[in-house]
Amino acid sequence: MTDIAHQRLLIIDFGSQVTQLIARRLRELNVYCEIHPFQNVTAAFLADFAPMAVILSGGPASVIDEGSPRPPEEVFTLGVPILGICYGQQVMMQMLGGKVERGHGTAEFGRAYVTPHDAKLPLLDGWFQSGPEQVWMSHGDHVSAIAPGFNVYGTSPNAPSAIVADTGRNFFAVQFHPEVHHTPNGKTLYENFVRLAGFDGDWTMGAYREQAIAAIREQVGDAKVICALSGGVDSSVAAVLIHEAIGEQLTCVYVDHGLMREGESEQVVGMFREHYNLPLIHADESELFLGELDGVSDPETKRKIIGKLFIDVFEKHAKAMGGAEFLAQGTLYPDVIESVSFSGGPSVTIKSHHNVGGLPEKMGMKLVEPLRELFKDEVRALGRELGLPDSFIGRHPFPGPGLAIRCPGEITREKLDILRRADAVYIDQIRKHGLYDEIWQAFVAILPVRTVGVMGDGRTYDFACALRAVTSVDGMTADYYPFSHEFLGETATRIINEVPGINRVTYDITSKPPGTIEWE
Ligand code: XMP
């Protein structure tokens, strides 16, 4: 916990898959909150944390089972508002003198509708304005007897106590999940809760920045940190933030594998050196990478070669600068799966996906991951807060292996040069037509096929290329972007006229699944 004077809300986590969404809803309301696994929340912890309100999250356990998780009793005597959600509701009812029973046809999973019951409740201001409210349920057990002092304020067909409250103590409990998208009016409920608890909304991205900087300083002390800076949004924001925290203790290594886009290395290195005065090693290792990739056409072999060389090169440069105790990474919340371990003591089981595959394990370094609580749009907001230009923050994702996986078959310098030119023209077209921000990712793939054409009365025998543009929310699924025929025609003409070596342009209209976004 960082010692920063903000109004704080405590979320006690019982292991729900969506606990992070509660934090997200609260941060949207400029309320500072921390999530702590229930095992860590003792009476002493509560006294030290001094929350202005507490939320008890959902979770997979059943309160009926022996040894199922509980918050400390003291949470109910803090004198602050409490909101219990799903398991949080059940545990509240059970501990305060009510009763919870198992299923018997009362389980509910998915969409349900809650109707009002009894008098008005300030927590529900703005609810039920046009009839029942849609909510998202996910429960097997249900509350069969509410605790003394509580009343029912909303019911659903399978949850007669869908919303209960003890207005004297400002204790509220709901069976559904107001934090998820499928409870469309859920945000209002959080808004009302934090208003009732007296929060002023003093938590902003500026405040997050300060808190993150303090936390980095505390973690790192006067040790050295290195960071693999790819120029992507995540590693860039992480690097700038860490640099602000510890200055020259941070060194970034930009590994140029010769598979970057037109002008990209110069842009990235130039921006960080000139505008941020960030210690940055530009490791131009294109000869090494392209040499090792020579004659290789299998996609997995390409990826493995690039991954291994990346680690070797990074290690070499890290050693040359005298080593470092910490490795910085721009890991985001969606890359991190956290779950509360019920039997394994107070530890939180964390699995991380490392973008620079295998690097931390191989190098035995400690990690600094200042973005691991943030979602992508929050990282972008933090980047803006740190003064990174909008054009940079809104950039489409670019994969670690770079153009290697947009060049099916053997990679040659000639093909890479053609691909860079074609890609630059395509992206220029997209920007000119004002479409860049509507598209998740757009790029050209150069195909391992030569086709016959006719230009200026002469025969050509050049490469074909494919344009790719997709819409997506998270890169897990995607659909092709519906360009107009005019746009496609104009772009094909420009590429063929402006890029020697290409005489045919196709548009890839495969969704994901069954295709992937990249070609390899
Ligand atoms: P696919 O092609 O699998 O890609 O649909 C989904 C998203 O991930 C990106 N991608 C990568 N990013 N290292 C990365 O950092 C990689 O090896 C890698 N492979 C794919 C891809 O560009 C898309 O945004």
PDB file of C-alpha atoms and ligand atoms in Angstrom, residues 303 355 397-401 405-406 440-441 475 512 516-518, ligand 1:
ATOM      1  CA  ARG A 303       9.292 -16.348 -34.478  1.00  0.00           C
ATOM      2  CA  ASN A 355       5.483  -9.605 -24.214  1.00  0.00           C
ATOM      3  CA  PRO A 397      -0.487  -2.214 -32.274  1.00  0.00           C
ATOM      4  CA  PHE A 398       2.647  -3.559 -33.952  1.00  0.00           C
ATOM      5  CA  PRO A 399       3.804  -7.108 -33.215  1.00  0.00           C
ATOM      6  CA  GLY A 400       7.158  -7.931 -31.642  1.00  0.00           C
ATOM      7  CA  PRO A 401       8.387  -9.913 -34.682  1.00  0.00           C
ATOM      8  CA  ILE A 405       5.195 -12.030 -39.940  1.00  0.00           C
ATOM      9  CA  ARG A 406       3.834  -9.809 -42.725  1.00  0.00           C
ATOM     10  CA  TRP A 440      -7.797  -1.401 -34.689  1.00  0.00           C
ATOM     11  CA  GLN A 441      -4.910  -2.339 -36.941  1.00  0.00           C
ATOM     12  CA  GLY A 475      -7.319  -8.304 -30.651  1.00  0.00           C
ATOM     13  CA  LYS A 512     -10.772 -13.626 -36.768  1.00  0.00           C
ATOM     14  CA  THR A 516      -5.613 -14.362 -37.379  1.00  0.00           C
ATOM     15  CA  ILE A 517      -4.959 -10.659 -37.715  1.00  0.00           C
ATOM     16  CA  GLU A 518      -1.363 -11.110 -38.829  1.00  0.00           C
TER      17      GLU A 518
HETATM   18  P1  XMP B   1      -3.080 -12.439 -34.264  1.00  0.00           P
HETATM   19  O1  XMP B   1      -2.278 -12.307 -35.510  1.00  0.00           O
HETATM   20  O2  XMP B   1      -2.693 -13.640 -33.449  1.00  0.00           O
HETATM   21  O3  XMP B   1      -2.671 -11.200 -33.377  1.00  0.00           O
HETATM   22  O4  XMP B   1      -4.549 -12.362 -34.510  1.00  0.00           O
HETATM   23  C1  XMP B   1      -3.436 -10.597 -32.374  1.00  0.00           C
HETATM   24  C2  XMP B   1      -2.743  -9.288 -31.987  1.00  0.00           C
HETATM   25  O5  XMP B   1      -1.455  -9.553 -31.422  1.00  0.00           O
HETATM   26  C3  XMP B   1      -0.428  -8.992 -32.216  1.00  0.00           C
HETATM   27  N1  XMP B   1       0.649  -9.967 -32.263  1.00  0.00           N
HETATM   28  C4  XMP B   1       1.768  -9.876 -31.510  1.00  0.00           C
HETATM   29  N2  XMP B   1       2.174  -8.947 -30.629  1.00  0.00           N
HETATM   30  N3  XMP B   1       4.167 -10.157 -30.246  1.00  0.00           N
HETATM   31  C5  XMP B   1       3.386  -9.077 -30.014  1.00  0.00           C
HETATM   32  O6  XMP B   1       3.784  -8.198 -29.257  1.00  0.00           O
HETATM   33  C6  XMP B   1       3.827 -11.152 -31.105  1.00  0.00           C
HETATM   34  O7  XMP B   1       4.551 -12.119 -31.294  1.00  0.00           O
HETATM   35  C7  XMP B   1       2.561 -10.995 -31.772  1.00  0.00           C
HETATM   36  N4  XMP B   1       1.901 -11.749 -32.687  1.00  0.00           N
HETATM   37  C8  XMP B   1       0.722 -11.102 -32.970  1.00  0.00           C
HETATM   38  C9  XMP B   1      -1.044  -8.713 -33.552  1.00  0.00           C
HETATM   39  O8  XMP B   1      -0.394  -7.655 -34.236  1.00  0.00           O
HETATM   40  C10 XMP B   1      -2.467  -8.363 -33.163  1.00  0.00           C
HETATM   41  O9  XMP B   1      -2.584  -7.040 -32.701  1.00  0.00           O
END
